[in-house]
Amino acid sequence: MLMLLKRGGLAAGLAMLATTGAVAQSYPTRPVAITVPFAAGGPTDVVARTIADAMTRAMPGASVIVENVAGAGGTIGITKIARASPDGYSLLIHHIGMSTAPALYRKLQFDPLKDFEYIGLINDVPMTMLVKNGFPPNNLKELVPYLKANAGKVSFANAGIGSASHLCGLMFMSAIEVDLTTVPYKGTAPAMTDLIGGQVDMLCDQTTNTTQQIKGGKVKALAVTSPKRLETLKDLPTMTESGLPGFTVGIWHAMYAPKGTPKPVIDKLVATLQAALKDPAVVRRHSELGAEVVSTDRATPDALQKHLTAEIARWSPIIKKAGVYAD
Ligand code: ASP
């Protein structure tokens, strides 16, 4: 009886393997949707659309599209993918916020370390500190005393709790010991529209959303958050040069699938992501926007899992100490 059961189990296992193998071979047979947990037109969206186009080119017969599921600092979109069918047709591209959400949200509907299959890291992206045109300070040295004198009147936009713009703002306010009024948006695309329109005063956002606006003179950039100046924005000093030594924030994007997505499908997605990261259009777009794609050894499930685990451990005490949270 035991033998029969074992044999039955083995046969069922082999049949399942054969099915998943066959599924992976024919995968994808319909469009693959990447969820971006922020508004269209923003920095995460720009990265995801560039990658989706390159994945479409790299996977014969495939069509990879982007869906924006914005709100609550990205947690609505992440939850959608945590609960999606694990069939390879629902993926997620998200940034550093995946590692800060567990400390920031008291009622999180997903676990970054349990509810996902990891595909790989995508890029590293610096940020820039911006103010609206016409805002009196012209550099960080002038900005700090201005904010101390006008704290109650200055508004700082972000993409919701746990977004990179929120983290950058928190770090900035804590570094200069001033509390500003924060204004949450569904992404930094709408925040940028309001900064250009003069409805908000400040924004710290990724270069993938800010480079063109800075070059076009639509906003005033005061500093870059990378350790060194950027080739693309050579005249912009670092935060360290501007009087805030050690103030560096860099963000990273990565790709995920729901837990249980078959391994052969994940393997195919890893190979496709790695091909996309070598696509000349992806490399060029990143360097035009001051960002950098990761090397192939970082675009793997293993490297992403290690990075995410380390980032959660790095951010949790910082966030707990800051006493910031959301329900
Ligand atoms: N990445 C942006 C942020 O975290 C949001 C966005 O992509 O729209 O602020």
mmCIF file of C-alpha atoms and ligand atoms in Angstrom:
data_model
loop_
_atom_site.group_PDB
_atom_site.id
_atom_site.type_symbol
_atom_site.label_atom_id
_atom_site.label_comp_id
_atom_site.label_asym_id
_atom_site.label_seq_id
_atom_site.Cartn_x
_atom_site.Cartn_y
_atom_site.Cartn_z
ATOM 1 C CA MET A 1 0.000 0.000 0.000
ATOM 2 C CA LEU A 2 2.782 2.324 1.056
ATOM 3 C CA MET A 3 4.677 1.357 -2.083
ATOM 4 C CA LEU A 4 1.629 2.035 -4.222
ATOM 5 C CA LEU A 5 1.137 5.417 -2.606
ATOM 6 C CA LYS A 6 4.776 6.252 -3.137
ATOM 7 C CA ARG A 7 4.598 5.152 -6.730
ATOM 8 C CA GLY A 8 1.389 7.100 -7.189
ATOM 9 C CA GLY A 9 3.047 10.149 -5.620
ATOM 10 C CA LEU A 10 6.064 9.811 -7.852
ATOM 11 C CA ALA A 11 3.915 9.419 -10.960
ATOM 12 C CA ALA A 12 1.858 12.463 -9.993
ATOM 13 C CA GLY A 13 5.052 14.418 -9.308
ATOM 14 C CA LEU A 14 6.523 13.441 -12.665
ATOM 15 C CA ALA A 15 3.286 14.349 -14.425
ATOM 16 C CA MET A 16 3.308 17.737 -12.697
ATOM 17 C CA LEU A 17 6.909 18.350 -13.677
ATOM 18 C CA ALA A 18 6.111 17.453 -17.263
ATOM 19 C CA THR A 19 3.162 19.863 -17.196
ATOM 20 C CA THR A 20 5.140 22.761 -15.726
ATOM 21 C CA GLY A 21 7.962 22.046 -18.168
ATOM 22 C CA ALA A 22 5.487 22.153 -21.048
ATOM 23 C CA VAL A 23 3.864 25.301 -19.636
ATOM 24 C CA ALA A 24 7.278 26.979 -19.493
ATOM 25 C CA GLN A 25 8.110 25.918 -23.014
ATOM 26 C CA SER A 26 5.005 27.487 -24.473
ATOM 27 C CA TYR A 27 5.006 30.432 -21.993
ATOM 28 C CA PRO A 28 3.919 33.092 -22.646
ATOM 29 C CA THR A 29 0.798 32.484 -24.693
ATOM 30 C CA ARG A 30 -0.860 35.789 -23.736
ATOM 31 C CA PRO A 31 0.316 39.253 -22.616
ATOM 32 C CA VAL A 32 2.450 39.413 -19.477
ATOM 33 C CA ALA A 33 1.444 42.365 -17.265
ATOM 34 C CA ILE A 34 3.971 44.132 -15.044
ATOM 35 C CA THR A 35 2.305 46.066 -12.235
ATOM 36 C CA VAL A 36 3.881 49.399 -11.334
ATOM 37 C CA PRO A 37 2.600 50.506 -7.908
ATOM 38 C CA PHE A 38 2.766 54.233 -8.790
ATOM 39 C CA ALA A 39 1.135 56.603 -11.283
ATOM 40 C CA ALA A 40 1.960 56.504 -15.002
ATOM 41 C CA GLY A 41 4.732 58.787 -16.238
ATOM 42 C CA GLY A 42 6.759 58.682 -12.994
ATOM 43 C CA PRO A 43 10.224 57.246 -12.380
ATOM 44 C CA THR A 44 9.192 53.657 -11.622
ATOM 45 C CA ASP A 45 6.827 53.702 -14.602
ATOM 46 C CA VAL A 46 9.595 54.978 -16.924
ATOM 47 C CA VAL A 47 11.893 52.140 -15.804
ATOM 48 C CA ALA A 48 9.148 49.509 -16.115
ATOM 49 C CA ARG A 49 8.088 50.602 -19.617
ATOM 50 C CA THR A 50 11.698 50.586 -20.845
ATOM 51 C CA ILE A 51 12.186 47.076 -19.411
ATOM 52 C CA ALA A 52 8.794 45.817 -20.686
ATOM 53 C CA ASP A 53 9.630 46.895 -24.250
ATOM 54 C CA ALA A 54 13.037 45.194 -24.078
ATOM 55 C CA MET A 55 11.489 42.000 -22.622
ATOM 56 C CA THR A 56 8.994 41.980 -25.474
ATOM 57 C CA ARG A 57 11.931 42.113 -27.898
ATOM 58 C CA ALA A 58 13.835 39.408 -25.971
ATOM 59 C CA MET A 59 10.968 36.859 -25.706
ATOM 60 C CA PRO A 60 9.845 35.821 -29.182
ATOM 61 C CA GLY A 61 6.081 36.066 -29.603
ATOM 62 C CA ALA A 62 5.636 37.748 -26.210
ATOM 63 C CA SER A 63 3.956 40.992 -25.352
ATOM 64 C CA VAL A 64 4.957 42.524 -22.012
ATOM 65 C CA ILE A 65 2.774 45.404 -20.872
ATOM 66 C CA VAL A 66 2.672 47.755 -17.858
ATOM 67 C CA GLU A 67 -0.304 48.353 -15.558
ATOM 68 C CA ASN A 68 -0.335 51.168 -12.998
ATOM 69 C CA VAL A 69 -1.939 50.226 -9.671
ATOM 70 C CA ALA A 70 -1.115 53.270 -7.554
ATOM 71 C CA GLY A 71 -1.833 54.347 -3.979
ATOM 72 C CA ALA A 72 -0.750 53.980 -0.345
ATOM 73 C CA GLY A 73 2.962 54.423 -1.109
ATOM 74 C CA GLY A 74 2.912 51.487 -3.527
ATOM 75 C CA THR A 75 1.397 48.934 -1.123
ATOM 76 C CA ILE A 76 -1.876 48.547 -3.077
ATOM 77 C CA GLY A 77 -0.035 47.406 -6.212
ATOM 78 C CA ILE A 78 2.267 45.089 -4.261
ATOM 79 C CA THR A 79 -0.712 43.461 -2.506
ATOM 80 C CA LYS A 80 -2.367 42.856 -5.874
ATOM 81 C CA ILE A 81 0.652 40.877 -7.089
ATOM 82 C CA ALA A 82 1.059 39.012 -3.778
ATOM 83 C CA ARG A 83 -2.478 37.692 -4.352
ATOM 84 C CA ALA A 84 -2.331 37.242 -8.128
ATOM 85 C CA SER A 85 -2.394 33.873 -9.817
ATOM 86 C CA PRO A 86 1.177 32.461 -9.855
ATOM 87 C CA ASP A 87 1.233 31.744 -13.568
ATOM 88 C CA GLY A 88 3.870 34.142 -14.873
ATOM 89 C CA TYR A 89 1.340 36.596 -16.307
ATOM 90 C CA SER A 90 1.317 38.963 -13.308
ATOM 91 C CA LEU A 91 4.639 40.509 -12.321
ATOM 92 C CA LEU A 92 5.739 43.476 -10.233
ATOM 93 C CA ILE A 93 8.443 46.103 -10.617
ATOM 94 C CA HIS A 94 8.994 48.057 -7.436
ATOM 95 C CA HIS A 95 11.789 49.970 -5.774
ATOM 96 C CA ILE A 96 13.419 50.253 -2.359
ATOM 97 C CA GLY A 97 9.911 50.685 -0.876
ATOM 98 C CA MET A 98 9.589 46.875 -0.860
ATOM 99 C CA SER A 99 12.156 46.832 1.938
ATOM 100 C CA THR A 100 10.793 49.739 3.966
ATOM 101 C CA ALA A 101 7.082 48.810 3.927
ATOM 102 C CA PRO A 102 7.322 46.156 6.723
ATOM 103 C CA ALA A 103 8.616 48.747 9.209
ATOM 104 C CA LEU A 104 6.366 51.571 8.004
ATOM 105 C CA TYR A 105 2.967 49.857 7.752
ATOM 106 C CA ARG A 106 1.296 48.394 10.820
ATOM 107 C CA LYS A 107 -1.245 46.435 8.770
ATOM 108 C CA LEU A 108 0.631 45.176 5.770
ATOM 109 C CA GLN A 109 -1.275 42.743 3.530
ATOM 110 C CA PHE A 110 1.872 41.026 2.203
ATOM 111 C CA ASP A 111 5.240 39.764 3.379
ATOM 112 C CA PRO A 112 8.133 40.744 1.078
ATOM 113 C CA LEU A 113 10.103 37.699 2.249
ATOM 114 C CA LYS A 114 7.300 35.110 1.947
ATOM 115 C CA ASP A 115 4.819 36.091 -0.740
ATOM 116 C CA PHE A 116 7.029 36.444 -3.822
ATOM 117 C CA GLU A 117 9.321 34.657 -6.189
ATOM 118 C CA TYR A 118 12.321 36.821 -6.972
ATOM 119 C CA ILE A 119 13.387 37.493 -10.548
ATOM 120 C CA GLY A 120 16.218 39.978 -10.143
ATOM 121 C CA LEU A 121 17.527 43.439 -9.450
ATOM 122 C CA ILE A 122 17.239 45.973 -12.290
ATOM 123 C CA ASN A 123 19.109 49.196 -11.561
ATOM 124 C CA ASP A 124 20.513 51.765 -9.175
ATOM 125 C CA VAL A 125 19.031 55.271 -9.381
ATOM 126 C CA PRO A 126 20.155 58.469 -7.621
ATOM 127 C CA MET A 127 17.776 61.229 -6.533
ATOM 128 C CA THR A 128 17.747 65.015 -6.738
ATOM 129 C CA MET A 129 16.479 67.669 -4.327
ATOM 130 C CA LEU A 130 14.193 70.073 -6.174
ATOM 131 C CA VAL A 131 12.280 73.250 -5.430
ATOM 132 C CA LYS A 132 9.734 75.038 -7.590
ATOM 133 C CA ASN A 133 10.939 77.834 -9.848
ATOM 134 C CA GLY A 134 10.686 81.172 -8.087
ATOM 135 C CA PHE A 135 11.330 79.591 -4.666
ATOM 136 C CA PRO A 136 13.815 81.989 -3.016
ATOM 137 C CA PRO A 137 16.778 79.692 -2.092
ATOM 138 C CA ASN A 138 19.167 78.925 -4.955
ATOM 139 C CA ASN A 139 21.288 76.290 -3.247
ATOM 140 C CA LEU A 140 21.250 74.052 -0.209
ATOM 141 C CA LYS A 141 23.236 76.504 1.918
ATOM 142 C CA GLU A 142 20.507 79.119 1.391
ATOM 143 C CA LEU A 143 17.726 76.517 1.675
ATOM 144 C CA VAL A 144 18.426 75.311 5.212
ATOM 145 C CA PRO A 145 18.120 78.705 7.002
ATOM 146 C CA TYR A 146 15.144 79.550 4.771
ATOM 147 C CA LEU A 147 13.339 76.361 5.856
ATOM 148 C CA LYS A 148 14.153 76.951 9.521
ATOM 149 C CA ALA A 149 12.588 80.404 9.264
ATOM 150 C CA ASN A 150 9.568 79.346 7.156
ATOM 151 C CA ALA A 151 8.919 75.709 8.168
ATOM 152 C CA GLY A 152 5.160 76.102 8.602
ATOM 153 C CA LYS A 153 4.736 77.568 5.136
ATOM 154 C CA VAL A 154 6.752 75.104 3.025
ATOM 155 C CA SER A 155 5.210 71.964 1.461
ATOM 156 C CA PHE A 156 7.165 68.849 0.506
ATOM 157 C CA ALA A 157 5.588 66.470 -2.032
ATOM 158 C CA ASN A 158 6.017 62.687 -1.996
ATOM 159 C CA ALA A 159 4.510 59.512 -3.456
ATOM 160 C CA GLY A 160 3.013 58.292 -0.164
ATOM 161 C CA ILE A 161 4.393 56.569 2.922
ATOM 162 C CA GLY A 162 7.255 54.239 2.039
ATOM 163 C CA SER A 163 7.938 55.773 -1.360
ATOM 164 C CA ALA A 164 11.497 56.793 -2.111
ATOM 165 C CA SER A 165 10.500 60.461 -2.209
ATOM 166 C CA HIS A 166 9.016 60.045 1.282
ATOM 167 C CA LEU A 167 12.200 58.398 2.618
ATOM 168 C CA CYS A 168 14.402 61.092 1.090
ATOM 169 C CA GLY A 169 12.176 63.794 2.616
ATOM 170 C CA LEU A 170 12.263 62.100 6.033
ATOM 171 C CA MET A 171 16.043 61.837 5.961
ATOM 172 C CA PHE A 172 16.339 65.461 4.875
ATOM 173 C CA MET A 173 14.008 66.811 7.564
ATOM 174 C CA SER A 174 15.775 64.782 10.218
ATOM 175 C CA ALA A 175 19.209 65.963 8.981
ATOM 176 C CA ILE A 176 18.254 69.642 9.165
ATOM 177 C CA GLU A 177 15.884 69.187 12.160
ATOM 178 C CA VAL A 178 12.910 70.898 10.541
ATOM 179 C CA ASP A 179 9.385 69.511 10.079
ATOM 180 C CA LEU A 180 7.736 70.451 6.792
ATOM 181 C CA THR A 181 4.183 69.786 5.635
ATOM 182 C CA THR A 182 4.239 66.674 3.442
ATOM 183 C CA VAL A 183 1.783 66.252 0.576
ATOM 184 C CA PRO A 184 1.249 62.654 -0.631
ATOM 185 C CA TYR A 185 0.503 61.849 -4.299
ATOM 186 C CA LYS A 186 -0.102 58.551 -6.115
ATOM 187 C CA GLY A 187 3.341 58.790 -7.662
ATOM 188 C CA THR A 188 5.903 61.446 -8.340
ATOM 189 C CA ALA A 189 4.551 62.079 -11.864
ATOM 190 C CA PRO A 190 1.556 64.028 -10.463
ATOM 191 C CA ALA A 191 3.820 65.493 -7.742
ATOM 192 C CA MET A 192 6.144 66.806 -10.461
ATOM 193 C CA THR A 193 3.189 68.337 -12.330
ATOM 194 C CA ASP A 194 2.288 70.277 -9.178
ATOM 195 C CA LEU A 195 5.907 71.294 -8.531
ATOM 196 C CA ILE A 196 6.121 72.675 -12.072
ATOM 197 C CA GLY A 197 2.752 74.375 -11.574
ATOM 198 C CA GLY A 198 3.915 75.867 -8.258
ATOM 199 C CA GLN A 199 1.256 74.133 -6.100
ATOM 200 C CA VAL A 200 3.953 72.471 -3.937
ATOM 201 C CA ASP A 201 7.358 73.834 -2.996
ATOM 202 C CA MET A 202 9.741 70.869 -2.790
ATOM 203 C CA LEU A 203 10.276 67.324 -4.050
ATOM 204 C CA CYS A 204 13.122 64.814 -3.773
ATOM 205 C CA ASP A 205 12.823 62.384 -6.666
ATOM 206 C CA GLN A 206 14.704 59.944 -8.854
ATOM 207 C CA THR A 207 16.732 61.238 -11.779
ATOM 208 C CA THR A 208 14.594 59.051 -14.082
ATOM 209 C CA ASN A 209 11.808 61.594 -13.464
ATOM 210 C CA THR A 210 13.781 64.763 -12.880
ATOM 211 C CA THR A 211 16.661 64.973 -15.396
ATOM 212 C CA GLN A 212 14.554 66.265 -18.278
ATOM 213 C CA GLN A 213 12.634 68.726 -16.093
ATOM 214 C CA ILE A 214 15.895 70.091 -14.653
ATOM 215 C CA LYS A 215 17.504 70.418 -18.088
ATOM 216 C CA GLY A 216 14.351 72.064 -19.453
ATOM 217 C CA GLY A 217 14.429 74.663 -16.644
ATOM 218 C CA LYS A 218 10.964 73.632 -15.393
ATOM 219 C CA VAL A 219 12.167 73.207 -11.792
ATOM 220 C CA LYS A 220 15.142 74.343 -9.730
ATOM 221 C CA ALA A 221 17.541 71.554 -8.692
ATOM 222 C CA LEU A 222 19.656 72.162 -5.594
ATOM 223 C CA ALA A 223 21.639 68.948 -5.128
ATOM 224 C CA VAL A 224 22.029 65.318 -6.111
ATOM 225 C CA THR A 225 21.863 62.573 -3.454
ATOM 226 C CA SER A 226 24.588 60.346 -4.957
ATOM 227 C CA PRO A 227 28.063 60.209 -3.334
ATOM 228 C CA LYS A 228 29.597 61.778 -6.476
ATOM 229 C CA ARG A 229 28.348 64.304 -9.042
ATOM 230 C CA LEU A 230 26.538 62.808 -12.049
ATOM 231 C CA GLU A 231 27.845 62.965 -15.634
ATOM 232 C CA THR A 232 24.340 63.924 -16.788
ATOM 233 C CA LEU A 233 23.927 66.834 -14.340
ATOM 234 C CA LYS A 234 27.556 67.918 -13.900
ATOM 235 C CA ASP A 235 26.790 71.357 -12.446
ATOM 236 C CA LEU A 236 24.658 69.968 -9.656
ATOM 237 C CA PRO A 237 26.599 69.584 -6.366
ATOM 238 C CA THR A 238 26.144 66.585 -4.079
ATOM 239 C CA MET A 239 24.327 66.988 -0.763
ATOM 240 C CA THR A 240 27.681 66.349 0.958
ATOM 241 C CA GLU A 241 29.383 69.186 -0.957
ATOM 242 C CA SER A 242 26.441 71.409 -0.043
ATOM 243 C CA GLY A 243 26.850 71.064 3.691
ATOM 244 C CA LEU A 244 25.087 67.793 4.595
ATOM 245 C CA PRO A 245 28.016 65.346 4.805
ATOM 246 C CA GLY A 246 27.051 61.709 4.400
ATOM 247 C CA PHE A 247 23.578 62.479 3.045
ATOM 248 C CA THR A 248 23.312 59.888 0.287
ATOM 249 C CA VAL A 249 20.170 58.089 -0.867
ATOM 250 C CA GLY A 250 20.205 55.682 -3.748
ATOM 251 C CA ILE A 251 17.287 53.562 -4.773
ATOM 252 C CA TRP A 252 17.054 50.284 -6.627
ATOM 253 C CA HIS A 253 14.320 48.605 -8.650
ATOM 254 C CA ALA A 254 13.654 44.876 -8.870
ATOM 255 C CA MET A 255 11.234 42.421 -10.464
ATOM 256 C CA TYR A 256 8.993 39.944 -8.595
ATOM 257 C CA ALA A 257 6.336 37.287 -9.316
ATOM 258 C CA PRO A 258 3.702 35.826 -6.971
ATOM 259 C CA LYS A 259 4.892 32.968 -4.730
ATOM 260 C CA GLY A 260 4.401 29.606 -6.419
ATOM 261 C CA THR A 261 5.096 30.762 -9.972
ATOM 262 C CA PRO A 262 6.625 27.610 -11.560
ATOM 263 C CA LYS A 263 10.421 27.497 -11.523
ATOM 264 C CA PRO A 264 10.741 26.959 -15.309
ATOM 265 C CA VAL A 265 8.682 30.132 -15.857
ATOM 266 C CA ILE A 266 10.860 32.056 -13.372
ATOM 267 C CA ASP A 267 13.978 30.764 -15.134
ATOM 268 C CA LYS A 268 12.633 32.063 -18.432
ATOM 269 C CA LEU A 269 11.821 35.438 -16.887
ATOM 270 C CA VAL A 270 15.301 35.690 -15.322
ATOM 271 C CA ALA A 271 16.934 35.012 -18.709
ATOM 272 C CA THR A 272 14.609 37.543 -20.360
ATOM 273 C CA LEU A 273 15.291 40.218 -17.716
ATOM 274 C CA GLN A 274 19.036 39.667 -18.087
ATOM 275 C CA ALA A 275 18.732 40.042 -21.866
ATOM 276 C CA ALA A 276 16.640 43.209 -21.397
ATOM 277 C CA LEU A 277 19.321 44.725 -19.148
ATOM 278 C CA LYS A 278 21.837 44.328 -21.972
ATOM 279 C CA ASP A 279 19.483 45.804 -24.576
ATOM 280 C CA PRO A 280 21.221 48.956 -25.927
ATOM 281 C CA ALA A 281 17.992 50.982 -25.655
ATOM 282 C CA VAL A 282 17.705 50.135 -21.934
ATOM 283 C CA VAL A 283 21.363 50.922 -21.215
ATOM 284 C CA ARG A 284 21.171 54.215 -23.189
ATOM 285 C CA ARG A 285 17.912 55.331 -21.521
ATOM 286 C CA HIS A 286 19.369 54.661 -18.077
ATOM 287 C CA SER A 287 22.566 56.569 -18.740
ATOM 288 C CA GLU A 288 20.645 59.517 -20.265
ATOM 289 C CA LEU A 289 18.666 59.661 -17.023
ATOM 290 C CA GLY A 290 21.623 59.399 -14.633
ATOM 291 C CA ALA A 291 20.867 55.784 -13.626
ATOM 292 C CA GLU A 292 22.695 52.481 -14.147
ATOM 293 C CA VAL A 293 21.487 48.960 -14.916
ATOM 294 C CA VAL A 294 22.897 46.219 -12.668
ATOM 295 C CA SER A 295 25.401 43.620 -13.874
ATOM 296 C CA THR A 296 24.074 40.146 -14.765
ATOM 297 C CA ASP A 297 25.269 38.620 -11.473
ATOM 298 C CA ARG A 298 22.907 40.975 -9.576
ATOM 299 C CA ALA A 299 19.944 40.333 -11.894
ATOM 300 C CA THR A 300 19.231 36.954 -10.281
ATOM 301 C CA PRO A 301 16.652 35.624 -7.761
ATOM 302 C CA ASP A 302 19.398 34.836 -5.276
ATOM 303 C CA ALA A 303 21.036 38.267 -5.418
ATOM 304 C CA LEU A 304 17.621 39.956 -5.075
ATOM 305 C CA GLN A 305 16.642 37.833 -2.081
ATOM 306 C CA LYS A 306 19.922 38.646 -0.307
ATOM 307 C CA HIS A 307 19.686 42.340 -1.173
ATOM 308 C CA LEU A 308 16.061 42.626 -0.036
ATOM 309 C CA THR A 309 16.775 40.810 3.246
ATOM 310 C CA ALA A 310 19.745 43.102 3.927
ATOM 311 C CA GLU A 311 17.745 46.233 3.036
ATOM 312 C CA ILE A 312 14.861 45.253 5.358
ATOM 313 C CA ALA A 313 17.400 44.782 8.180
ATOM 314 C CA ARG A 314 19.061 48.134 7.342
ATOM 315 C CA TRP A 315 15.863 50.225 7.169
ATOM 316 C CA SER A 316 13.774 48.763 10.014
ATOM 317 C CA PRO A 317 15.774 50.293 12.904
ATOM 318 C CA ILE A 318 16.088 53.657 11.092
ATOM 319 C CA ILE A 319 12.312 53.840 10.518
ATOM 320 C CA LYS A 320 11.455 52.629 14.040
ATOM 321 C CA LYS A 321 13.791 55.251 15.494
ATOM 322 C CA ALA A 322 12.133 57.946 13.361
ATOM 323 C CA GLY A 323 8.745 56.804 14.765
ATOM 324 C CA VAL A 324 7.017 56.987 11.378
ATOM 325 C CA TYR A 325 4.245 54.565 10.524
ATOM 326 C CA ALA A 326 0.991 54.160 8.642
ATOM 327 C CA ASP A 327 -2.073 51.987 9.214
HETATM 328 N N1 ASP B 1 9.466 56.297 -7.343
HETATM 329 C C1 ASP B 1 8.663 57.364 -6.857
HETATM 330 C C2 ASP B 1 8.835 57.551 -5.391
HETATM 331 O O1 ASP B 1 9.071 56.623 -4.690
HETATM 332 C C3 ASP B 1 7.233 57.142 -7.119
HETATM 333 C C4 ASP B 1 6.957 56.908 -8.535
HETATM 334 O O2 ASP B 1 7.605 56.070 -9.160
HETATM 335 O O3 ASP B 1 6.039 57.563 -9.032
HETATM 336 O O4 ASP B 1 8.661 58.631 -4.924
#
